[in-house]
Amino acid sequence: MASNILYVEDNPDNRMLIKRVLESRGYTLLFAADGLTGVRMAETEEVGLILVDINLLDIDGYEVTRRIRSSPKKPSLAHVPIIALTANALQGDDRKAIAAGCNAYMAKPIDINELWDCVGSFLPPPI
């Protein structure tokens, strides 16, 4: 299984934080700054896990997840774990992310230990 993680996030500060946190555990991070690029990268790169922000500028993370899950170009994406990382923390947002096809939901600000545990439950650290 690939240890690459694709992070679909439009905020460069969030990308840098997650990069530092997960690369310290040996993961390799790939980044997409918008949803459509994220879908294309998921279809062309070998990834073992996808992190997706819900509030993106072009298409939201729910639509990104639905497109990845139903990709005709790469049917194996139906089984790649997807974790929603979002500032949306209203009641029911977690269920909405799961209904779109995410395997897990984490509200920002991210707790580093919780992130390590959640990512590790789907994709064990390579080191």
C-alpha positions as CSV (number, residue, x, y, z in Angstrom):
1,M,0.0,0.0,0.0
2,A,1.3,3.5,-0.9
3,S,2.3,5.7,2.0
4,N,1.6,8.8,0.0
5,I,-1.1,11.0,1.4
6,L,-3.0,13.5,-0.8
7,Y,-4.1,16.6,1.0
8,V,-6.7,18.7,-0.8
9,E,-6.6,22.1,0.9
10,D,-6.6,25.7,-0.3
11,N,-5.0,27.2,2.7
12,P,-1.2,27.2,2.6
13,D,-0.8,27.5,6.4
14,N,-3.0,24.4,6.9
15,R,-1.0,22.5,4.2
16,M,2.3,23.4,6.0
17,L,1.0,22.3,9.4
18,I,-0.3,19.0,8.2
19,K,2.9,18.4,6.1
20,R,5.1,18.9,9.2
21,V,2.9,16.8,11.4
22,L,2.6,13.8,9.0
23,E,6.1,13.9,7.5
24,S,7.5,13.6,11.0
25,R,5.9,10.1,11.0
26,G,7.4,9.2,7.6
27,Y,4.5,9.9,5.4
28,T,4.9,11.6,2.0
29,L,2.4,14.4,1.3
30,L,1.1,15.4,-2.0
31,F,-1.0,18.6,-2.3
32,A,-3.8,20.0,-4.3
33,A,-4.9,23.6,-3.8
34,D,-8.4,23.1,-5.2
35,G,-11.0,20.3,-5.6
36,L,-10.7,19.6,-9.3
37,T,-6.9,19.3,-9.0
38,G,-7.4,17.0,-6.1
39,V,-9.7,14.7,-8.1
40,R,-7.2,14.6,-11.0
41,M,-4.2,13.9,-8.6
42,A,-6.2,11.1,-6.9
43,E,-6.7,9.6,-10.4
44,T,-3.0,9.8,-11.4
45,E,-1.0,9.4,-8.3
46,E,-0.5,6.4,-6.0
47,V,-2.1,7.4,-2.7
48,G,-2.9,5.4,0.4
49,L,-5.0,8.0,2.0
50,I,-6.7,11.3,1.1
51,L,-7.3,14.3,3.4
52,V,-9.9,16.7,2.1
53,D,-11.0,20.1,3.3
54,I,-14.7,20.7,3.0
55,N,-14.6,24.4,2.2
56,L,-12.7,24.7,-1.1
57,L,-13.0,27.5,-3.6
58,D,-14.1,25.5,-6.7
59,I,-16.0,22.4,-5.6
60,D,-16.5,21.5,-2.0
61,G,-14.9,18.6,-0.3
62,Y,-18.2,16.6,-0.4
63,E,-18.2,16.8,-4.2
64,V,-14.4,16.0,-4.3
65,T,-15.1,12.9,-2.2
66,R,-18.1,11.8,-4.4
67,R,-16.1,12.2,-7.6
68,I,-13.1,10.3,-6.2
69,R,-15.3,7.5,-5.0
70,S,-17.0,7.1,-8.4
71,S,-13.9,7.7,-10.6
72,P,-14.2,5.7,-13.8
73,K,-10.5,6.3,-14.5
74,K,-9.4,4.6,-11.3
75,P,-12.1,2.4,-9.7
76,S,-9.7,1.4,-6.8
77,L,-10.4,4.9,-5.4
78,A,-13.7,3.6,-4.1
79,H,-11.6,1.9,-1.3
80,V,-9.0,4.5,-0.5
81,P,-9.6,6.0,3.0
82,I,-10.7,9.7,2.9
83,I,-10.6,11.9,6.0
84,A,-12.5,15.2,6.0
85,L,-10.5,17.9,7.8
86,T,-12.8,21.0,8.2
87,A,-13.6,24.0,10.1
88,N,-17.3,23.0,9.7
89,A,-18.1,21.9,13.2
90,L,-21.9,22.2,13.2
91,Q,-24.1,19.4,14.4
92,G,-24.6,16.9,11.5
93,D,-21.5,18.0,9.5
94,D,-19.8,14.7,10.4
95,R,-22.7,12.7,9.1
96,K,-22.8,14.8,5.9
97,A,-19.1,14.0,5.3
98,I,-19.6,10.3,6.0
99,A,-22.7,10.3,3.7
100,A,-20.5,11.8,0.9
101,G,-18.0,8.9,1.2
102,C,-15.5,10.0,3.8
103,N,-14.3,7.4,6.3
104,A,-13.7,9.9,9.1
105,Y,-14.2,13.5,10.0
106,M,-12.0,15.8,12.1
107,A,-12.9,19.4,13.0
108,K,-10.2,22.1,12.9
109,P,-8.2,23.1,14.7
110,I,-6.7,19.7,14.5
111,D,-5.3,17.9,17.6
112,I,-2.0,16.5,16.4
113,N,-2.3,13.3,18.4
114,E,-5.8,12.7,17.2
115,L,-4.6,13.3,13.6
116,W,-1.8,10.8,14.0
117,D,-4.2,8.2,15.5
118,C,-6.8,8.7,12.8
119,V,-4.4,8.6,9.9
120,G,-2.5,5.6,11.5
121,S,-5.8,3.7,11.8
122,F,-6.1,3.7,8.0
123,L,-2.5,3.9,6.9
124,P,0.2,2.7,9.3
125,P,3.3,5.0,9.5
126,P,6.0,3.8,7.2
127,I,8.7,4.4,9.9
